[in-house]
């Protein structure tokens, strides 16, 4: 009897456990219930054959377990009928009315069992129970009980695992709708006034699942993916947040025709384009946060995140920062560094004095460009009319009203003669140019500049001391020819028209003349054509390197760079730093070559006018420095103003932060740029970071002017000083690298930017190498006889050195000493290779390289290189600052961006060159000392 009681009590406990876990697993519950039903059927069958009396069983359980004291076989049908078997026997009929909600403790269970055994003895029936059936029944229910307990244990284990696991999306939560709603009681104290009221409306809208509130939450940024791939920009959507300010009360279905299967039709009918906006104005905020965590397996170092939030416009940036600071994230600790908002920009163009000055300059220059161009065109029309009238007067005697075959024959003959003579003339012209280029280059080089070679491109030509306007902007031709020259005043007897100095200065702004200057395919006989190719290709390389630097800053997969750095071809991007050494070498070569040439022809006597050596040298020095300052400063100063204004606007209105604090440094330190001394100060105070090259190049120009002036009278002393400067630069670079333990690597070539990269005393070497190259070209008169074998050896050594400098650091770890030697020698070695290319190509040993670098198609790009260098970072920043989402970079996308940015950069460089650079160069030539005064 005792085993049955224990078994039935265990069944009651099992029923209670099943009821508690019913909400977790319905399928498993049904399986357990069906097992109990089978057990109850066995009990009924055993009772029918005389095994157990039902009444006795009910009375025992009712007296011990049920608190109702009810023996009338009452049951709660809503809870127990599910256990009924096929014959209608229910759980209540078998065991009595049991309270399902009552939980019996283990002590009470033990007491009930003892009470059943001792106090209530079950009467024996006339038929004895079948022990075999009872044993089998007991074993069956015991097995069912054990299996049910095992399944409940597994279910409990699964439930525990589910609650303990926290996904990365929960660990990286900072602020979202759930956090805002759950913590609003504490967060509301961080804001005040209208901001708190509208945030309360926002919270209520989230609780009621208002569409406008859900859209605001959707416009806010949060973790999505690629956190470990470098995605630090959780920007959300600034456009969606702004669009929410516009009401959309009209149903889109009334505005557009529906078309089955149309993606656009489905999108228009979606809730994204329907519904009204929030009951308040919205604004987009971009918060810069510094995040840390104690879970080092999640984040080992500090990371800076940019989080976008769509919140009420009434909240100031300070209030949003306070709100974010009060938020308690589940796993992260964050510090608010800054909060920006395009809608709370606080900057307007018209209130900025710098913009006002720029606007006035643009208006003035624009008026000069238009006036000069109109004046130029009017002069051209006047000459064409005069020439047409003269031709008509000479040909009227031969006009006939009838056209016969003889006349047609004459016309054909004349046409053939014209074509033949033109072809012959062109061939003679090419032959003369080749002979002139090979024979000494006898043309005047007094006023050539090493930045823009336009000595043969003047719209105003000086012949015999007279200023003449040249219609086709070509070289001057004698007055006996039919070439037209114009005057703004009176015509002389030889057909020339004298121009006043003011007319010449005005025509220097002619857009027609300046465009023709830039796109002219000819070069002076005294120039080095390969300079154009080297300058153009180096400029493209600079744009490529800067493009990669900027786009990686605003990418959501910045860790891709760590993968690309291991690529062999990525060294081409890192090695773009050597392109600046090419510019230094070209600058030193041109200033040296042209100075020695001009001095040899006695052209400098016009400047010094026979004064003594010391006085003459001082005059020459200040003349060279003044010429360069005037030559470079106009476009440079204009771009300084553009950078200051644009960076101020981007700092207050863009979603992303500017790549450099030019909006802070330019208003304070722009005068350092104007004096070309900004590299003598810390880099964090530098305006226009890329202007370091102009500062160094100008300082090198001043040093070279002293050395060149000294070389005309004390050549050996000048050479000695040049050698001392060169060795000092190498030693200084090596010492700084060694003392700072700098090791050049592909990961970050700018780690020592403020100590090594931009300082003039570490970059002087390439410029001095260029000066030596220029002296060699002058001394040899561009004629060097060289054995073909030595020429091949020179090219092989040059190519090998260049390839080593570009790819030599690939997967190589240098020691501190080796790194110091590499830093000291690498830039000068690069300049030496460029010097070899210039010498070999200029003296007839260049082969196909000379043809490539001297291609006329590169001349226009070379002439706008200076302006392209100034403007291309501004174009890059402009594109980046107008982004509202980070870029997902790929190799092809970077290349496409590079091509587009290169085209845009050269377009704006062309505009700035026409408006500022070319007019200044022309005016400097007009104002330069002449052999004879201008005739007015």
Short mmCIF file of C-alpha atoms in Angstrom, two decimals, residues 210-387:
data_model
loop_
_atom_site.label_atom_id
_atom_site.label_comp_id
_atom_site.label_asym_id
_atom_site.label_seq_id
_atom_site.Cartn_x
_atom_site.Cartn_y
_atom_site.Cartn_z
CA UNK A 210 3.69 56.78 -32.73
CA UNK A 211 5.04 56.67 -36.29
CA UNK A 212 6.86 60.00 -36.00
CA UNK A 213 8.57 58.83 -32.79
CA UNK A 214 9.67 55.60 -34.43
CA UNK A 215 11.08 57.59 -37.34
CA UNK A 216 13.06 59.78 -34.96
CA UNK A 217 14.46 56.66 -33.35
CA UNK A 218 15.19 55.25 -36.80
CA UNK A 219 17.06 58.44 -37.76
CA UNK A 220 19.32 58.15 -34.71
CA UNK A 221 22.53 56.18 -34.89
CA UNK A 222 23.28 52.93 -33.14
CA UNK A 223 25.54 49.95 -33.49
CA UNK A 224 24.74 48.04 -36.66
CA UNK A 225 27.78 46.01 -37.62
CA UNK A 226 31.52 46.09 -38.37
CA UNK A 227 32.58 47.47 -34.99
CA UNK A 228 35.69 45.30 -35.17
CA UNK A 229 36.21 46.33 -38.80
CA UNK A 230 36.73 49.94 -37.88
CA UNK A 231 33.19 51.33 -37.94
CA UNK A 232 33.36 54.25 -35.52
CA UNK A 233 30.60 56.27 -37.20
CA UNK A 234 27.10 55.47 -35.94
CA UNK A 235 25.65 58.47 -37.69
CA UNK A 236 22.07 57.52 -38.36
CA UNK A 237 20.38 59.64 -41.01
CA UNK A 238 20.58 63.41 -40.92
CA UNK A 239 18.34 63.59 -44.01
CA UNK A 240 15.53 61.61 -42.40
CA UNK A 241 15.72 63.73 -39.27
CA UNK A 242 15.45 66.88 -41.35
CA UNK A 243 12.60 65.53 -43.48
CA UNK A 244 10.57 64.88 -40.32
CA UNK A 245 10.09 68.63 -40.03
CA UNK A 246 7.98 68.49 -43.18
CA UNK A 247 4.38 67.40 -42.81
CA UNK A 248 3.06 64.53 -44.95
CA UNK A 249 -0.67 64.69 -44.43
CA UNK A 250 -1.59 63.87 -48.04
CA UNK A 251 -1.75 60.18 -48.77
CA UNK A 252 0.81 59.17 -51.41
CA UNK A 253 -1.76 56.92 -53.06
CA UNK A 254 -3.61 60.01 -54.31
CA UNK A 255 -0.49 61.56 -55.80
CA UNK A 256 1.00 58.69 -57.74
CA UNK A 257 -0.38 56.11 -60.07
CA UNK A 258 -0.05 52.62 -58.75
CA UNK A 259 1.66 50.07 -60.90
CA UNK A 260 1.81 46.41 -60.06
CA UNK A 261 5.32 45.14 -59.54
CA UNK A 262 6.88 48.58 -59.39
CA UNK A 263 9.48 48.97 -56.66
CA UNK A 264 8.94 52.72 -56.63
CA UNK A 265 5.19 52.28 -56.25
CA UNK A 266 5.67 50.00 -53.24
CA UNK A 267 8.07 52.46 -51.69
CA UNK A 268 5.69 55.37 -52.20
CA UNK A 269 2.87 53.47 -50.54
CA UNK A 270 5.06 52.49 -47.60
CA UNK A 271 4.81 54.22 -44.21
CA UNK A 272 8.22 55.76 -44.88
CA UNK A 273 6.55 58.41 -47.05
CA UNK A 274 3.31 58.79 -45.13
CA UNK A 275 2.21 60.19 -41.83
CA UNK A 276 2.74 63.55 -40.18
CA UNK A 277 5.83 64.85 -38.49
CA UNK A 278 6.41 65.22 -34.75
CA UNK A 279 4.62 67.97 -32.80
CA UNK A 280 7.93 69.83 -32.51
CA UNK A 281 10.86 70.73 -34.72
CA UNK A 282 13.70 68.22 -34.92
CA UNK A 283 17.45 68.66 -35.23
CA UNK A 284 20.30 66.28 -35.88
CA UNK A 285 23.15 66.10 -33.39
CA UNK A 286 26.50 64.41 -33.82
CA UNK A 287 28.19 63.50 -30.55
CA UNK A 288 31.83 62.50 -30.29
CA UNK A 289 32.24 60.00 -27.46
CA UNK A 290 35.23 58.31 -25.89
CA UNK A 291 34.19 54.80 -24.87
CA UNK A 292 35.85 52.35 -22.49
CA UNK A 293 34.75 49.20 -20.70
CA UNK A 294 35.89 46.81 -17.99
CA UNK A 295 35.25 43.91 -20.33
CA UNK A 296 38.63 43.87 -22.02
CA UNK A 297 37.60 41.09 -24.33
CA UNK A 298 35.17 43.60 -25.85
CA UNK A 299 37.42 46.68 -26.18
CA UNK A 300 41.07 46.68 -25.16
CA UNK A 301 41.80 50.35 -25.84
CA UNK A 302 39.85 53.56 -25.89
CA UNK A 303 37.87 54.24 -29.02
CA UNK A 304 36.28 57.41 -30.29
CA UNK A 305 32.76 57.02 -31.60
CA UNK A 306 30.61 59.45 -33.53
CA UNK A 307 26.96 58.99 -32.59
CA UNK A 308 24.10 60.66 -34.46
CA UNK A 309 20.90 61.56 -32.63
CA UNK A 310 17.59 62.96 -33.85
CA UNK A 311 16.15 65.01 -30.99
CA UNK A 312 13.96 68.09 -30.53
CA UNK A 313 15.39 71.29 -31.97
CA UNK A 314 14.80 73.12 -28.67
CA UNK A 315 17.61 71.12 -27.05
CA UNK A 316 20.91 72.93 -27.22
CA UNK A 317 24.20 71.17 -27.84
CA UNK A 318 25.06 71.60 -24.16
CA UNK A 319 21.80 69.99 -23.06
CA UNK A 320 22.29 67.07 -25.43
CA UNK A 321 25.79 66.61 -24.02
CA UNK A 322 24.42 66.63 -20.47
CA UNK A 323 21.73 64.13 -21.46
CA UNK A 324 24.28 61.77 -22.96
CA UNK A 325 26.52 62.15 -19.93
CA UNK A 326 23.68 61.05 -17.64
CA UNK A 327 22.91 57.91 -19.64
CA UNK A 328 24.05 54.63 -18.10
CA UNK A 329 24.99 52.13 -20.78
CA UNK A 330 24.73 48.38 -20.13
CA UNK A 331 28.39 47.51 -20.74
CA UNK A 332 30.19 50.66 -21.88
CA UNK A 333 31.45 53.74 -20.11
CA UNK A 334 31.47 56.84 -22.28
CA UNK A 335 32.69 60.40 -22.00
CA UNK A 336 31.14 63.14 -24.11
CA UNK A 337 33.92 65.01 -25.92
CA UNK A 338 31.86 67.31 -28.16
CA UNK A 339 28.39 67.72 -29.60
CA UNK A 340 27.78 69.31 -32.98
CA UNK A 341 24.60 70.09 -34.87
CA UNK A 342 24.13 71.35 -38.43
CA UNK A 343 20.90 73.06 -37.39
CA UNK A 344 22.64 74.81 -34.49
CA UNK A 345 25.64 75.86 -36.59
CA UNK A 346 26.01 79.39 -35.35
CA UNK A 347 28.11 80.47 -38.35
CA UNK A 348 27.05 82.53 -41.34
CA UNK A 349 29.19 83.60 -44.26
CA UNK A 350 28.09 87.20 -44.41
CA UNK A 351 29.00 87.88 -40.78
CA UNK A 352 32.59 86.75 -41.33
CA UNK A 353 35.03 89.57 -42.26
CA UNK A 354 37.23 87.10 -44.12
CA UNK A 355 34.36 86.14 -46.37
CA UNK A 356 33.57 89.79 -46.98
CA UNK A 357 37.15 90.42 -48.09
CA UNK A 358 37.08 87.35 -50.33
CA UNK A 359 33.82 88.47 -51.87
CA UNK A 360 35.28 91.91 -52.63
CA UNK A 361 38.41 90.39 -54.17
CA UNK A 362 36.36 88.03 -56.32
CA UNK A 363 34.19 90.89 -57.56
CA UNK A 364 37.24 93.04 -58.37
CA UNK A 365 39.12 90.26 -60.15
CA UNK A 366 35.97 89.24 -61.99
CA UNK A 367 35.46 92.78 -63.22
CA UNK A 368 39.07 92.95 -64.40
CA UNK A 369 38.78 89.61 -66.19
CA UNK A 370 35.61 90.63 -68.00
CA UNK A 371 36.90 94.09 -68.89
CA UNK A 372 40.24 92.80 -70.16
CA UNK A 373 38.60 90.04 -72.18
CA UNK A 374 36.15 92.46 -73.82
CA UNK A 375 38.98 94.88 -74.57
CA UNK A 376 41.05 92.06 -76.04
CA UNK A 377 38.21 90.91 -78.27
CA UNK A 378 37.47 94.43 -79.47
CA UNK A 379 41.11 94.90 -80.45
CA UNK A 380 41.02 91.64 -82.36
CA UNK A 381 37.91 92.63 -84.29
CA UNK A 382 39.44 96.01 -85.18
CA UNK A 383 42.51 94.37 -86.67
CA UNK A 384 40.47 91.88 -88.62
CA UNK A 385 38.32 94.65 -90.09
CA UNK A 386 41.41 96.67 -91.12
CA UNK A 387 42.98 93.65 -92.71
#
